[in-house]
mmCIF file of C-alpha atoms in Angstrom:
data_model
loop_
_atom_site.group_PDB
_atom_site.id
_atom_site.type_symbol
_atom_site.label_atom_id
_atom_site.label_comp_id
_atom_site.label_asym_id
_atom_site.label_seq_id
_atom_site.Cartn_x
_atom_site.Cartn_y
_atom_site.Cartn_z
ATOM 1 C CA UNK A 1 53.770 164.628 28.686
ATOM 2 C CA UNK A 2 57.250 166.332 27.585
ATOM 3 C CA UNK A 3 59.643 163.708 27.759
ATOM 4 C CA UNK A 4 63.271 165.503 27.846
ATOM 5 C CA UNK A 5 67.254 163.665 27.978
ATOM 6 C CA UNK A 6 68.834 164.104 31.665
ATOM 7 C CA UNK A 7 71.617 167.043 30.873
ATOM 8 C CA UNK A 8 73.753 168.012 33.578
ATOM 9 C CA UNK A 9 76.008 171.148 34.127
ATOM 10 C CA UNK A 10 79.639 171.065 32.384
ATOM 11 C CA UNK A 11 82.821 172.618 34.758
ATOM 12 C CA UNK A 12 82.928 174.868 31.557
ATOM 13 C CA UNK A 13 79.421 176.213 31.621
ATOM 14 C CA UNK A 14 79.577 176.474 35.704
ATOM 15 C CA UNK A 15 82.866 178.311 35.536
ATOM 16 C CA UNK A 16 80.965 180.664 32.854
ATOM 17 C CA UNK A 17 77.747 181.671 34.918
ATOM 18 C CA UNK A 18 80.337 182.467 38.207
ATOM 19 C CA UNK A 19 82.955 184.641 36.178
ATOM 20 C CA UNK A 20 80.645 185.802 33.455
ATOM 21 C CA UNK A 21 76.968 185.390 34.930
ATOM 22 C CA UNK A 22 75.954 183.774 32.524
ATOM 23 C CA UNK A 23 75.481 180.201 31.059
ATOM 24 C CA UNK A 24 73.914 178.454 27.674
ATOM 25 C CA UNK A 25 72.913 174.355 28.402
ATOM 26 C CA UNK A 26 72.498 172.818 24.818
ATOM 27 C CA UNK A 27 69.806 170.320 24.394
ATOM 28 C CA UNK A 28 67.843 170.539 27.255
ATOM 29 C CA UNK A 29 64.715 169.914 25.127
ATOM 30 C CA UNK A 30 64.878 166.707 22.804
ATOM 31 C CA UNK A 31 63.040 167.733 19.108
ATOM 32 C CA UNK A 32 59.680 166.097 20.565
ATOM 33 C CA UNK A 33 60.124 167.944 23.944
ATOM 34 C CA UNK A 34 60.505 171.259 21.886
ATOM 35 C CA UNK A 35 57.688 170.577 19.376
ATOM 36 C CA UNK A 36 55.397 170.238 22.177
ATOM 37 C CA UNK A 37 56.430 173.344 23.873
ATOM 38 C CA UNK A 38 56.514 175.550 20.864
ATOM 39 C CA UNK A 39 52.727 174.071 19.746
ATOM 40 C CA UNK A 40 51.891 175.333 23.560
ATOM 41 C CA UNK A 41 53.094 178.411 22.868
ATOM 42 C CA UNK A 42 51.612 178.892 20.003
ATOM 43 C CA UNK A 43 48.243 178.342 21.660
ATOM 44 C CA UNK A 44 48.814 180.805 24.592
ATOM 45 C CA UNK A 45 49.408 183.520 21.615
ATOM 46 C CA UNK A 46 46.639 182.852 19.727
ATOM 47 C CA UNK A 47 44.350 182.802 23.017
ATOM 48 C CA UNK A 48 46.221 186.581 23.858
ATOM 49 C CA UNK A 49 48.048 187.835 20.354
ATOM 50 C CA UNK A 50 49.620 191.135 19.809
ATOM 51 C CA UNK A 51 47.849 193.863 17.637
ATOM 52 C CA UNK A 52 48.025 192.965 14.039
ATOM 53 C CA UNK A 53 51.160 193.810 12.754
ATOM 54 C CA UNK A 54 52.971 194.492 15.855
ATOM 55 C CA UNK A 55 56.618 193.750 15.949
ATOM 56 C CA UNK A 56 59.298 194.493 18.084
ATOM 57 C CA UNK A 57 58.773 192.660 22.106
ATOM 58 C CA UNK A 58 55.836 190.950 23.037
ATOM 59 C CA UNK A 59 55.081 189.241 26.681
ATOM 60 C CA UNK A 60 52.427 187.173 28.190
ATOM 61 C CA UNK A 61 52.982 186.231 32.541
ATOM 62 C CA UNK A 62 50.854 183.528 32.985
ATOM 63 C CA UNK A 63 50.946 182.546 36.980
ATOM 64 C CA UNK A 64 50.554 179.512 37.774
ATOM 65 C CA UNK A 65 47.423 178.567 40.054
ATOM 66 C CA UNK A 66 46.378 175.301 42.003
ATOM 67 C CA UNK A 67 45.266 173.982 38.701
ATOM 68 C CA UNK A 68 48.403 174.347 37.523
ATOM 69 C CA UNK A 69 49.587 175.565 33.710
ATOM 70 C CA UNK A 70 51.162 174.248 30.692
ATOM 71 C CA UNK A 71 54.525 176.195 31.614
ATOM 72 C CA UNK A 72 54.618 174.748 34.620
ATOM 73 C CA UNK A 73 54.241 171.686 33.087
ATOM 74 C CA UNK A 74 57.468 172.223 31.028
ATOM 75 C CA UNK A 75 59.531 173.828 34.026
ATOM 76 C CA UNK A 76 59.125 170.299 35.511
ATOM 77 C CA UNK A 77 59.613 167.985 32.368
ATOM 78 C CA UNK A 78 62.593 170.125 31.214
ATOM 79 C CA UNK A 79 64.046 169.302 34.325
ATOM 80 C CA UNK A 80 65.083 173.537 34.928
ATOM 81 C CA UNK A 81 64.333 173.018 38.778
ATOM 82 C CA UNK A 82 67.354 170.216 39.045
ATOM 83 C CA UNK A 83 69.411 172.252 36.461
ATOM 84 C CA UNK A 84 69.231 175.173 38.426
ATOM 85 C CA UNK A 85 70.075 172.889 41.853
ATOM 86 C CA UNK A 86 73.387 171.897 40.005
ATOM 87 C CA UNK A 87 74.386 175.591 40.274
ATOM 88 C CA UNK A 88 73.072 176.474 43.611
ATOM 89 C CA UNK A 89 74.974 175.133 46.950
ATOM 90 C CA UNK A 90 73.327 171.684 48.900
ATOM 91 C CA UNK A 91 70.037 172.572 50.684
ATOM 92 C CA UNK A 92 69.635 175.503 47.979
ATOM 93 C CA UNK A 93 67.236 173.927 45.678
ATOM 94 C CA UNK A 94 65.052 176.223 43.764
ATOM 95 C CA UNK A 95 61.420 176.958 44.810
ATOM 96 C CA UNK A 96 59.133 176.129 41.871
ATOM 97 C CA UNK A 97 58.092 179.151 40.592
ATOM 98 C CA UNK A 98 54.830 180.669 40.468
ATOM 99 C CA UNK A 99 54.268 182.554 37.336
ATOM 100 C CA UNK A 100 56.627 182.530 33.470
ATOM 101 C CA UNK A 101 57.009 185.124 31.069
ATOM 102 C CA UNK A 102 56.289 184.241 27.799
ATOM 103 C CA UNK A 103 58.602 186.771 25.889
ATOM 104 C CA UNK A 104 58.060 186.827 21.984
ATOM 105 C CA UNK A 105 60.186 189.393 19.580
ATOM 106 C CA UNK A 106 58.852 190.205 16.164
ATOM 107 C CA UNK A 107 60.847 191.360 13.469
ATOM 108 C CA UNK A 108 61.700 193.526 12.348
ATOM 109 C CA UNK A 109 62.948 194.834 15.332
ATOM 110 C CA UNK A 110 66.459 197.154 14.561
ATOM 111 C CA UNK A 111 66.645 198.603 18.093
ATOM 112 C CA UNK A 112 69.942 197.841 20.053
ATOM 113 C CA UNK A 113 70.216 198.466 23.345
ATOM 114 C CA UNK A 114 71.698 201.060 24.778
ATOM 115 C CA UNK A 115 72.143 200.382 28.541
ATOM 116 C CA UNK A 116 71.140 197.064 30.353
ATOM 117 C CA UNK A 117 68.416 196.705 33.296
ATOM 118 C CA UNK A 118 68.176 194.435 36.235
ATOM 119 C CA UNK A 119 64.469 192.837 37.054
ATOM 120 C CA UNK A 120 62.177 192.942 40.060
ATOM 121 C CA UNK A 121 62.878 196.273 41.331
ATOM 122 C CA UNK A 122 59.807 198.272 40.269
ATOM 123 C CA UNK A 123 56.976 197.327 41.696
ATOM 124 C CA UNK A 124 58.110 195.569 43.949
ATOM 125 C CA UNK A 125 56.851 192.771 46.140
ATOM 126 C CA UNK A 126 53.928 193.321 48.454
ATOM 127 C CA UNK A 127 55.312 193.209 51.387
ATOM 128 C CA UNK A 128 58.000 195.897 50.244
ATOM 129 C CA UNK A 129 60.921 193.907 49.353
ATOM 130 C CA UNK A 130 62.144 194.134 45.625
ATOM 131 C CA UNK A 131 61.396 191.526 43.469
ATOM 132 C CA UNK A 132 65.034 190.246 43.644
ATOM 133 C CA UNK A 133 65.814 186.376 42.563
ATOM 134 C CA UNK A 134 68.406 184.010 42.757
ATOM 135 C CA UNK A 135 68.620 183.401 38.721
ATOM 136 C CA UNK A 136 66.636 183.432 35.373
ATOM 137 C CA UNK A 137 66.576 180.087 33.371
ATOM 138 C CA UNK A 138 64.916 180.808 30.019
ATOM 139 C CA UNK A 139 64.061 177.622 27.496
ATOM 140 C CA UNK A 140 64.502 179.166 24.077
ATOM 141 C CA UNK A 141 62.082 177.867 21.676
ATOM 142 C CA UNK A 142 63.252 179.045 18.234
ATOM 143 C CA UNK A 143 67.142 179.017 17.296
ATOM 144 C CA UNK A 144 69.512 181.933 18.195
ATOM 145 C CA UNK A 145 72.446 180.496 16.858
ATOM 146 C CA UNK A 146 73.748 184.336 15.564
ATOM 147 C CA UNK A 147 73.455 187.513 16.532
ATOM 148 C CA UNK A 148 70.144 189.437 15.240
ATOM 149 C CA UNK A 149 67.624 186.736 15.875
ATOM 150 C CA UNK A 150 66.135 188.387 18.903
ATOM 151 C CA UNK A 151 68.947 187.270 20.851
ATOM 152 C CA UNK A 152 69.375 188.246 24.835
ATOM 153 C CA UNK A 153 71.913 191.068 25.582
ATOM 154 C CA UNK A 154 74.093 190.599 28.500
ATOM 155 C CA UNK A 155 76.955 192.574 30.013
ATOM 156 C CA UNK A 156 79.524 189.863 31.255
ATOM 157 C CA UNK A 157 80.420 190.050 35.051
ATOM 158 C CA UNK A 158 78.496 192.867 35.743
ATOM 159 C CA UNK A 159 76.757 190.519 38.593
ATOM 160 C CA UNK A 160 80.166 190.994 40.416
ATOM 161 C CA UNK A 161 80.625 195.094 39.877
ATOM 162 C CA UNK A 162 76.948 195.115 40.730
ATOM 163 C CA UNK A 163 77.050 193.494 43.563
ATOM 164 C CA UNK A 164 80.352 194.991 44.980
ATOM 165 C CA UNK A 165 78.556 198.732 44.483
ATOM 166 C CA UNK A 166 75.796 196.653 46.640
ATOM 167 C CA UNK A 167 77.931 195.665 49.173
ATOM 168 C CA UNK A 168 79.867 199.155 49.301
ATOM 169 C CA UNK A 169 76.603 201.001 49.653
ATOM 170 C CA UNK A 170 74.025 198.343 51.687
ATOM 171 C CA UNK A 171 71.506 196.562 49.816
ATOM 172 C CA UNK A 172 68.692 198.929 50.785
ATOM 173 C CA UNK A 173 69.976 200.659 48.031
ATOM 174 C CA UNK A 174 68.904 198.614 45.705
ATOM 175 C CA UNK A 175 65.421 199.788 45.459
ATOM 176 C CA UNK A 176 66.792 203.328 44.763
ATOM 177 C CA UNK A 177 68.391 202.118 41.355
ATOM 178 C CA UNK A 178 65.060 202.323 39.564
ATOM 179 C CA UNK A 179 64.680 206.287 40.907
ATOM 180 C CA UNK A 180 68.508 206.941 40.208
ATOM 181 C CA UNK A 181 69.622 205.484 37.258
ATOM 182 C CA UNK A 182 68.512 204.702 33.366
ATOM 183 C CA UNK A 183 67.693 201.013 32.591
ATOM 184 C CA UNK A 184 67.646 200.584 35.416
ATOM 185 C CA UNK A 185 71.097 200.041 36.486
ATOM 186 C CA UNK A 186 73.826 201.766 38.413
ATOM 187 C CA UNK A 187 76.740 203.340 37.016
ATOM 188 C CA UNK A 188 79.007 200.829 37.101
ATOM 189 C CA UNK A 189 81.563 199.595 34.720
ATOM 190 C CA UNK A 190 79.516 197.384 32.185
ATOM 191 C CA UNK A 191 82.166 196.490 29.560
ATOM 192 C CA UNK A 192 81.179 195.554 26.481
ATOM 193 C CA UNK A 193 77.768 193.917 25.805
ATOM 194 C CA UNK A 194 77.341 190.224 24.353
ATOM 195 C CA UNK A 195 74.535 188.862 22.097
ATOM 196 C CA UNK A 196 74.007 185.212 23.579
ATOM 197 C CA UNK A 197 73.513 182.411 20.624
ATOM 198 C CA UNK A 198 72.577 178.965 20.989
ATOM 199 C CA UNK A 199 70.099 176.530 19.364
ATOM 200 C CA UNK A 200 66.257 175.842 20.160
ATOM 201 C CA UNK A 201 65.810 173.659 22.642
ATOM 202 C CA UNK A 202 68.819 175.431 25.002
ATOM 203 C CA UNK A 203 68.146 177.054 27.911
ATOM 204 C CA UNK A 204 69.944 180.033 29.235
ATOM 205 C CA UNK A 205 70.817 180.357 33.131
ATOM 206 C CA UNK A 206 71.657 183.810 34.420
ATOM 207 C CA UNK A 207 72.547 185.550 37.619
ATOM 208 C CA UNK A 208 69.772 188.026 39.600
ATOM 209 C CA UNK A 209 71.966 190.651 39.415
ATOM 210 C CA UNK A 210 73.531 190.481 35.576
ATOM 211 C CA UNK A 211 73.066 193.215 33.313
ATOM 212 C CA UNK A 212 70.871 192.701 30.139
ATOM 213 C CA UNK A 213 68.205 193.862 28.009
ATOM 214 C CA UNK A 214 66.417 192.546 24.957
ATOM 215 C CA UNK A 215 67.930 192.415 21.634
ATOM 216 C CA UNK A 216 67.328 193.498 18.248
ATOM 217 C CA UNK A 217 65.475 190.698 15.680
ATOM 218 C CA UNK A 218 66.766 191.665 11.974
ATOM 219 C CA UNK A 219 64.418 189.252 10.546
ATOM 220 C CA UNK A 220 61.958 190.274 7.735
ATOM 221 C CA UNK A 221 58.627 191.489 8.392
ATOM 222 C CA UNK A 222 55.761 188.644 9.100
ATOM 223 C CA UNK A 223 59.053 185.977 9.955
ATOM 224 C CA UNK A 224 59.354 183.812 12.790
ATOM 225 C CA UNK A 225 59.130 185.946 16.232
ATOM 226 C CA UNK A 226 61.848 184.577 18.508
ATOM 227 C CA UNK A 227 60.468 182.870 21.640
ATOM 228 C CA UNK A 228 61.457 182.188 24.678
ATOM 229 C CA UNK A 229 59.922 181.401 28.298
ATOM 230 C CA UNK A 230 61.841 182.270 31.153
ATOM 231 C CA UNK A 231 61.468 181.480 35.336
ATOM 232 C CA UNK A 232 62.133 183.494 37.771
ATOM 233 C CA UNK A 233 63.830 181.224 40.337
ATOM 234 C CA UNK A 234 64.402 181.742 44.048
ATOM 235 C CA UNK A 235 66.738 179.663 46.002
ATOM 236 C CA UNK A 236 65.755 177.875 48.690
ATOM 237 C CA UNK A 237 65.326 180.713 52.115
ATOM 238 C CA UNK A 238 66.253 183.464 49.208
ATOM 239 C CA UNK A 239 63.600 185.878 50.541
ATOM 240 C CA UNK A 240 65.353 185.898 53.959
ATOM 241 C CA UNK A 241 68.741 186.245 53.134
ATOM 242 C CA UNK A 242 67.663 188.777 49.879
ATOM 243 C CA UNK A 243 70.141 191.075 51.544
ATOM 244 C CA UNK A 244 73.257 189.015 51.961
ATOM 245 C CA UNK A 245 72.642 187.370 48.868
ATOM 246 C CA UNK A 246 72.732 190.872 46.494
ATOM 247 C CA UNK A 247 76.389 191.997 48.069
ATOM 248 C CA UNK A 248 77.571 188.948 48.145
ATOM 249 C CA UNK A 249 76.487 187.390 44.399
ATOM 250 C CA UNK A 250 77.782 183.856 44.557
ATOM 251 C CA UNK A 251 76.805 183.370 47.807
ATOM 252 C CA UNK A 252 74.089 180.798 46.898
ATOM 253 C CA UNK A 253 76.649 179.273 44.163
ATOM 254 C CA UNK A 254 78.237 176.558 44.344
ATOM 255 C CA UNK A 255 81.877 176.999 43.731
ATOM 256 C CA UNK A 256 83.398 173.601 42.380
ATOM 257 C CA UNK A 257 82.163 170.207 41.067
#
């Protein structure tokens, strides 16, 4: 069993994920907690590896059944579910979630993004909805500390111009964006992209709605692929409220400590 130190949510790092969309906790896994989760990893990729000599992004989406799952596992020792509730308003706790993504980059891997995406639009859900969430907490397993290690691109506050052009144009549009728009994401003012560092054992909270896209790896050929495995993480009632919640993005935020 992971064994993990209690870390709570700064004032800093809140007021970054509500103006920015965006958040890095430090030290959410102690060096045991980590070691455990990065030999688990490394089991679920040599049970499913990539082609020999692949590089460049690499994902595994294990889901979660009544047996339950190693990533699961870690969701629960890391404590993501109560860092997540720190965020989200009383009564909002997150759902546990019922699948990860396992996503691996392998250098060397020179692309740079050109536009940002949002997830969950295409395909869907089954009952028609898009796949929209309340956030995206991601343990990273290997060190990002500077750019070019596989790191995360995000376009700061584009949670808030996204969800304005929601709210100006109904969130039925939504689905649309996919049909509409490169990334996908609609045209609105992204600003100038960020590549988020931080150390292993860190793990990076972001809003539904921010824009972002995976990163380049400059590493040399046969190095360490960066790792990281992200949840998908619905608020409590999120699925009702999916509309409300998309035009209005920090509805399900807390807004002070």
């Amino acid at each position: 069993m992971w064994a993990s130190p209690v870390t709570r949510i700064s004032a800093a790092s809140r007021e970054s994920f509500l103006r920015s969309g965006y958040a890095v906790i430090p030290q959410v896994l102690d060096p045991a907690a980590l070691a455990a989760a990065r030999a688990t990893v490394a089991s679920l990729l040599a049970a499913e590896p990539p082609e020999p000599g692949h590089t460049g992004p690499y994902f595994l989406w294990p889901r979660f059944g009544a047996g339950g799952h190693p990533l699961l596992d870690l969701y629960r020792s890391a404590g993501i579910g109560a860092l997540a509730a720190e965020l989200l308003r009383d009564g909002l706790a997150p759902d546990e979630p019922g699948f990860a993504q396992l996503a691996a980059t392998y250098p060397p891997h020179p692309h740079r993004p050109g536009s940002p995406h949002v997830d969950g639009i295409t395909p869907g859900e089954p009952d028609g909805r898009p796949g929209t969430f309340s956030l995206l907490a991601g343990i990273w397993l290997t060190g990002q500390d500077e750019p070019g290690q596989g790191n995360l691109w995000v376009w700061p506050g584009t949670h808030l111009r996204f969800g304005a052009w929601l709210a100006h144009r109904g969130a039925d549009a939504l689905p649309g964006v996919a049909e509409r728009y490169a990334g996908p994401y609609p045209p609105v003012e992204l600003g100038d992209p960020v590549q988020v560092t931080g150390a292993a054992g860190s793990v990076l909270v972001a809003h539904y709605l921010l824009a972002h896209n995976i990163g380049n790896h400059d590493g040399p050929a046969g190095g360490e692929p960066r790792q990281t495995v992200y949840y998908r993480l619905h608020a409590a009632g999120h699925r009702d409220r999916w509309r409300q919640a998309v035009t209005e993005p920090l509805l399900e935020y807390r807004h002070s400590t």
